[in-house]
XYZ file of C-alpha atoms in Angstrom:
360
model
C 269.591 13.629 14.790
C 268.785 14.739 11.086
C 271.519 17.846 11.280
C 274.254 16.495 9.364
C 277.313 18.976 8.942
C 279.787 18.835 6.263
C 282.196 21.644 7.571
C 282.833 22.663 11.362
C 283.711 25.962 11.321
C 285.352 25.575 15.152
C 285.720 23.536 17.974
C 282.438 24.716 20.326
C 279.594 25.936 18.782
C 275.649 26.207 19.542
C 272.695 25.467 17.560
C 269.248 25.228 17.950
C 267.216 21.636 17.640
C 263.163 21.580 17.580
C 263.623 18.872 20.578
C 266.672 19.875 23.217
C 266.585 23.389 22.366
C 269.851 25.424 22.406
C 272.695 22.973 22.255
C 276.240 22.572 23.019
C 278.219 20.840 20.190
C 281.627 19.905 20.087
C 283.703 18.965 17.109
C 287.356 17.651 16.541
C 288.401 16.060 13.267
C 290.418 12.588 13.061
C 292.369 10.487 10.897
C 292.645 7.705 12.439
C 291.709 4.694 12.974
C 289.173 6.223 10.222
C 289.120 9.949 8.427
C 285.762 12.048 10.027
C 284.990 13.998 12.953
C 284.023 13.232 16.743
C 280.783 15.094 17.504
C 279.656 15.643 21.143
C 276.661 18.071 21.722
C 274.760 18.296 25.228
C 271.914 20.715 26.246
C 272.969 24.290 27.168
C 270.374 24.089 29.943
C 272.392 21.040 31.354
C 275.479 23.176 31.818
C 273.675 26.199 32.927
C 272.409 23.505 35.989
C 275.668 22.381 36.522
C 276.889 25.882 36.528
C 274.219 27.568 38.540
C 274.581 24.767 41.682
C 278.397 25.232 41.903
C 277.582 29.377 41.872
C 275.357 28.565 44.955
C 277.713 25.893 46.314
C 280.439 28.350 46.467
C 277.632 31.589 47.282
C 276.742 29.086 50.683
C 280.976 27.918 51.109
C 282.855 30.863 50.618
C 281.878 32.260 54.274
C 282.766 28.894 55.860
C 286.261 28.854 54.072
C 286.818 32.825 55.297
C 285.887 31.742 58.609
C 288.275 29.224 59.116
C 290.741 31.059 57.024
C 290.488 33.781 59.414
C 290.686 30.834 62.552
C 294.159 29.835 61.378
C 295.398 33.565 60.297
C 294.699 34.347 64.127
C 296.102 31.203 65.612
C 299.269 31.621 63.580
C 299.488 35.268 64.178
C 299.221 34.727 68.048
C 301.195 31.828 67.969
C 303.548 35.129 66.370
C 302.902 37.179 68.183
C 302.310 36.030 71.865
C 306.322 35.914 72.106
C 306.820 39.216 70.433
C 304.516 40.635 73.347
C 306.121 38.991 75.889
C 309.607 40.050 74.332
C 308.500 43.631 74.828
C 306.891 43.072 78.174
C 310.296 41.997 79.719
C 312.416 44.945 77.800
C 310.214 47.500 79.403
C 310.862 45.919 82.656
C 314.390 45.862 82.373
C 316.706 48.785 83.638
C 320.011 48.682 84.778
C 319.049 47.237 88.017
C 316.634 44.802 86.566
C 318.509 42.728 84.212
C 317.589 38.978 86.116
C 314.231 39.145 83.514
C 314.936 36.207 80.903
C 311.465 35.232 78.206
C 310.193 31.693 79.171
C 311.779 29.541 75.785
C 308.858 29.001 73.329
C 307.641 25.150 72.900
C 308.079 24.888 69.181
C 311.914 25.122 67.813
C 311.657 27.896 65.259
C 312.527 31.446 64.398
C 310.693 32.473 67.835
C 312.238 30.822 69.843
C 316.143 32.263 67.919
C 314.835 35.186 68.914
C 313.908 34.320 72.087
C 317.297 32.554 72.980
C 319.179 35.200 71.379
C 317.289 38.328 73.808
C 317.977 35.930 76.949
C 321.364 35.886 76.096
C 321.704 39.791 75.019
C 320.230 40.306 78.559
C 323.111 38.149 80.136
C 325.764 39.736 78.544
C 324.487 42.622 79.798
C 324.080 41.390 83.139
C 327.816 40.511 82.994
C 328.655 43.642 81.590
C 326.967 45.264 84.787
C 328.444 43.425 87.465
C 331.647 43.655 85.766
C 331.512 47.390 86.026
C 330.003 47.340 89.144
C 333.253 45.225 90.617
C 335.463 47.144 88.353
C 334.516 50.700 90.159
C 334.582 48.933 93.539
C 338.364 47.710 92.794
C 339.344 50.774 91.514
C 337.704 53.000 94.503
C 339.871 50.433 96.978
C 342.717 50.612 95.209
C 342.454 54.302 95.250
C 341.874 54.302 98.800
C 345.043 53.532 100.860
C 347.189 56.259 98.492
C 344.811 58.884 99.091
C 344.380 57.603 102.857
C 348.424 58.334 102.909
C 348.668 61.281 101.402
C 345.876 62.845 103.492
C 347.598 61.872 106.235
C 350.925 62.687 105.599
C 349.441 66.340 104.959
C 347.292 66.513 108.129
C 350.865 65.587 109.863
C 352.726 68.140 108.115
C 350.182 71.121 108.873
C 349.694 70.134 112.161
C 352.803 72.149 113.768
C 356.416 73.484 112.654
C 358.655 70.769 111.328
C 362.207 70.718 110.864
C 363.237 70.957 107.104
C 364.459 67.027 107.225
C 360.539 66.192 108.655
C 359.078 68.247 105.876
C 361.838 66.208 103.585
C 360.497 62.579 104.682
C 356.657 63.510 104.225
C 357.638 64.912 100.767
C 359.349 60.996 100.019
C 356.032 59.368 101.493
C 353.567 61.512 99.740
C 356.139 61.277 96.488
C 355.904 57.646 96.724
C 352.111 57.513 96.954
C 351.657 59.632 93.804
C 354.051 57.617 91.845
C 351.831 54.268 93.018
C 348.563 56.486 91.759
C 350.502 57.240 88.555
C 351.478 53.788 87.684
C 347.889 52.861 88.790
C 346.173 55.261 86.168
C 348.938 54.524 83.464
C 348.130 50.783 83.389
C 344.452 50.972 83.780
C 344.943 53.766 80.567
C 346.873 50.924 78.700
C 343.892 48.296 78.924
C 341.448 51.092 78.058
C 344.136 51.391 74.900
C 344.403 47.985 74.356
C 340.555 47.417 74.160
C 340.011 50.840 71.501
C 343.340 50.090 69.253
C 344.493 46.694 69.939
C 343.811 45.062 66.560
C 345.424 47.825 64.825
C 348.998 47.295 63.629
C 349.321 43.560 62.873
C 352.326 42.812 61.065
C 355.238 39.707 60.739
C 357.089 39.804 64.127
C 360.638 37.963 64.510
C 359.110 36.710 67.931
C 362.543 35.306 68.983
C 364.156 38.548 68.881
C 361.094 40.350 71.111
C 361.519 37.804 73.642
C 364.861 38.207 73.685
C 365.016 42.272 74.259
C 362.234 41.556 77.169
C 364.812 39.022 79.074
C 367.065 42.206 78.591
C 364.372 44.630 80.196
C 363.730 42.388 82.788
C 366.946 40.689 83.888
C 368.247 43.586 85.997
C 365.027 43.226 87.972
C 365.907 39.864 88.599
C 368.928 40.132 89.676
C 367.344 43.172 91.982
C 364.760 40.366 93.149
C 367.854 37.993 93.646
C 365.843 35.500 91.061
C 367.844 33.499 88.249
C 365.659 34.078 84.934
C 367.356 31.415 82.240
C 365.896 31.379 78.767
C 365.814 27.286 78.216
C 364.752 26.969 75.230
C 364.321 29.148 71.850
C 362.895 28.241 68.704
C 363.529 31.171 65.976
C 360.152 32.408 63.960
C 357.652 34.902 63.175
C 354.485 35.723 63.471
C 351.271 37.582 61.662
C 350.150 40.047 65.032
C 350.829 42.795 67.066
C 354.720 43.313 68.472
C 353.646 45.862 70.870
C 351.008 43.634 72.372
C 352.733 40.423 72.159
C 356.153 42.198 73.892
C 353.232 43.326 76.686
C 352.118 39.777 76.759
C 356.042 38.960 77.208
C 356.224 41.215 79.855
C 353.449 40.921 82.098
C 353.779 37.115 82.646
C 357.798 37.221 83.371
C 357.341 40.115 85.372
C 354.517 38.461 87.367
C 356.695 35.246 87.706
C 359.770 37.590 89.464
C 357.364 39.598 91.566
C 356.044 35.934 93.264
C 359.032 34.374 93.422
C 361.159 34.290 96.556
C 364.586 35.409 96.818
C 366.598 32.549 95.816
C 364.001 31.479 93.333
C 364.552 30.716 89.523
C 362.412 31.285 86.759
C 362.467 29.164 82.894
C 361.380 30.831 79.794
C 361.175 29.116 77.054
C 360.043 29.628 73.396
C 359.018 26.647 71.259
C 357.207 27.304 67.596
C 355.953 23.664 66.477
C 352.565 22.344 63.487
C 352.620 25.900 62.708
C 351.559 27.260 66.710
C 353.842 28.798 68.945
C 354.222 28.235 72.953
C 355.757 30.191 75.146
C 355.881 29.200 78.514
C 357.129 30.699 81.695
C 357.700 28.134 85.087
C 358.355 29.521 88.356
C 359.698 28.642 91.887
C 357.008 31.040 93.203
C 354.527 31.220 96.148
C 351.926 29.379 93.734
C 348.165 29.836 93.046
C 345.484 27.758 94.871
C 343.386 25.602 92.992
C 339.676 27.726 93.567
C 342.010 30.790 92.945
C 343.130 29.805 89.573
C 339.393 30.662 87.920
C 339.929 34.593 88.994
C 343.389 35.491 88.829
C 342.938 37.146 85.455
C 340.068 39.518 86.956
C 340.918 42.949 87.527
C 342.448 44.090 90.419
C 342.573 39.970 91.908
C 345.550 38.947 94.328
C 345.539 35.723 95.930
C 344.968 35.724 99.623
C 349.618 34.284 99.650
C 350.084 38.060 97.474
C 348.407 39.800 99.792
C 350.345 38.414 102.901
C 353.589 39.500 101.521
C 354.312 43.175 101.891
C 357.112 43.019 99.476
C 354.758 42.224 96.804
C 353.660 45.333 95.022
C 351.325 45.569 92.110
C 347.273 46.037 91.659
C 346.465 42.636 90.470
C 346.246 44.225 86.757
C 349.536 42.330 84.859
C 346.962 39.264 84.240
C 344.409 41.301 83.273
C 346.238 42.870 80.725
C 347.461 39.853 79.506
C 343.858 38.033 79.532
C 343.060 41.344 76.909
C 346.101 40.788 74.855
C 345.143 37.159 74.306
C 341.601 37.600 73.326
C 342.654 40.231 70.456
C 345.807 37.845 69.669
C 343.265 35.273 69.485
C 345.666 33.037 71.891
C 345.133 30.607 74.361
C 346.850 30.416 78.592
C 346.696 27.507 80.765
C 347.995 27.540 84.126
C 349.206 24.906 86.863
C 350.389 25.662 90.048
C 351.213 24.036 93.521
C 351.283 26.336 96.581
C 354.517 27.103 97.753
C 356.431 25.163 94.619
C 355.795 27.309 92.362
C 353.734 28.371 88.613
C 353.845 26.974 85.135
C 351.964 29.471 82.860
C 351.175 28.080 79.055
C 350.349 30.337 76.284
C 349.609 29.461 72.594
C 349.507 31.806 69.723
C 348.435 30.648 65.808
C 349.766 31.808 62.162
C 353.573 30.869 62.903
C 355.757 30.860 60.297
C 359.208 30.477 59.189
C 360.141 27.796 61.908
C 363.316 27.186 62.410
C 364.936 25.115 65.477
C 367.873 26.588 67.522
């Protein structure tokens, strides 16, 4: 109390006093409300207390805090890691002919349970992909079948005994068709394998008008052969941003179709409309129809409808939809059907990026 300073040579500073011992002064110099300094001073063994119970506070504390630091680190981490393990549980256990294994959906709706949803559905689409194939190889061994059936017996005929030169004529024609059918066969299941590895390629403006137009010319004479009236009712002119070889294919495949189910006598409407910048082509039919639980599979592979199959004059391996099911999904278009048994087919397609439309 009898230290007076005239000059503070900083803020913090210690000195000694006969009664507190070493002391803790601080100084800071005002000018207002009057012109001095503040002076604060405290023991230094006062802070050394302070300090030396919040060194064992924290000495006694810190193992409590790592403990249940380390608590939540390994709830977290198995809350982590409890799907990851059960993610790799169910890969190992799937195989080819194990793919019904799906992860139980996590509680909590967060990047776990993405993953989760997205492996369950990776697993289905392989599952798909599988049966697919599966059903794929089965069609394609039956369709195989009969031809091969033929032809081995045609040959087994032929080597059985001497045959007159117009016998061994007639099993040539039989065996001569039978190739042709596992020609054509091969051919179109090549041109979806194409169509899958190269259909995107190639997109350019397409007068779509004028490629309907040449397929009515392709296809009229089989018509006519069919004894079916094909009449082109309506046709908008414009063009289009995609693929002219697959949308001629599209074209084809669904007129085609429509003659091939159509009874002599029949008649078939095409028509072309291009309208708010989407095009529709649709094709109606006096055909032998589609049943209503049919509908859902007649753009599988290798399908007929129980009607097809009852009519010998129908020939064909249930691939024309198929290929026109790919054609749509790389065209990006849409096909609705409706259909009445024995009255006949309307088949609706829809295609985008139209331009140029102009009414005829």
């Amino acid at each position: 109390g009898n230290m007076i300073f005239h000059k503070f040579p900083q803020t913090f500073f210690i000195v000694n006093s006969p009664k507190y011992g070493r002391v803790l002064v601080y100084t800071k110099r005002i000018n207002t409300p009057l012109k001095g300094f503040i002076l604060v001073a405290t023991p230094l063994s006062n802070i050394e207390s302070k300090l030396d119970d919040i060194l064992l506070k924290m000495v006694l504390l810190t193992p409590l805090f790592l403990l249940i630091l380390l608590v939540g680190v390994n709830i977290i981490l198995n809350r982590i890691l409890n799907p990851i393990k059960e993610i790799t549980k169910v890969a190992n256990k799937i195989s080819v002919g194990e793919l019904n294994q799906t992860i139980p959906l996590p509680k909590h709706n967060d990047e776990i349970r993405e993953l989760v949803t997205s492996f369950n559905s990776m697993v289905l689409r392989l599952q798909n992909g599988i049966e697919m194939m599966e059903r794929f190889n089965s069609d394609v061994s039956h369709e195989l079948k009969t031809p091969l059936t033929v032809l081995k017996g045609e040959i087994d005929i032929a080597l059985r005994k001497e045959r007159s030169v117009e016998h061994y004529k007639h099993i040539l024609e039989i065996m001569l068709k039978e190739v042709n059918y596992l020609i054509e066969l091969v051919n179109e299941m090549l041109f979806l394998t194409k169509l899958e590895n190269e259909g995107r390629k190639k997109i350019e403006l397409v007068q779509v008008d004028d490629s309907l137009f040449n397929v009515l010319s392709q296809l009229s004479k089989k018509a006519k052969e069919f004894g079916v009236k094909l009449t082109l009712t309506h046709l908008d002119s414009c063009e289009i941003e995609t693929n002219s070889t697959l949308l001629q294919t599209l074209f084809i495949n669904l007129i085609d179709n429509a003659i091939k189910y159509t009874p002599k006598g029949g008649k078939i409407d095409v028509s072309l409309r291009c309208q708010n910048d989407k095009l529709l082509f649709i094709v109606e039919d006096e055909g032998i129809g589609i049943a209503k639980e049919e509908i859902s599979k007649i753009m599988d592979r290798f399908y007929r409808t129980e009607e097809s199959r009852n009519r010998d004059e129908v020939k064909g391996f249930g691939l024309g939809l198929s290929i026109v099911k790919k054609c749509l999904e790389i065209l990006d278009g849409k096909i609705s059907f409706k259909s009445e048994l024995n009255r006949g087919t309307r088949v609706e397609v829809e295609l985008k990026n139209v331009k140029n439309v102009m009414k005829m």
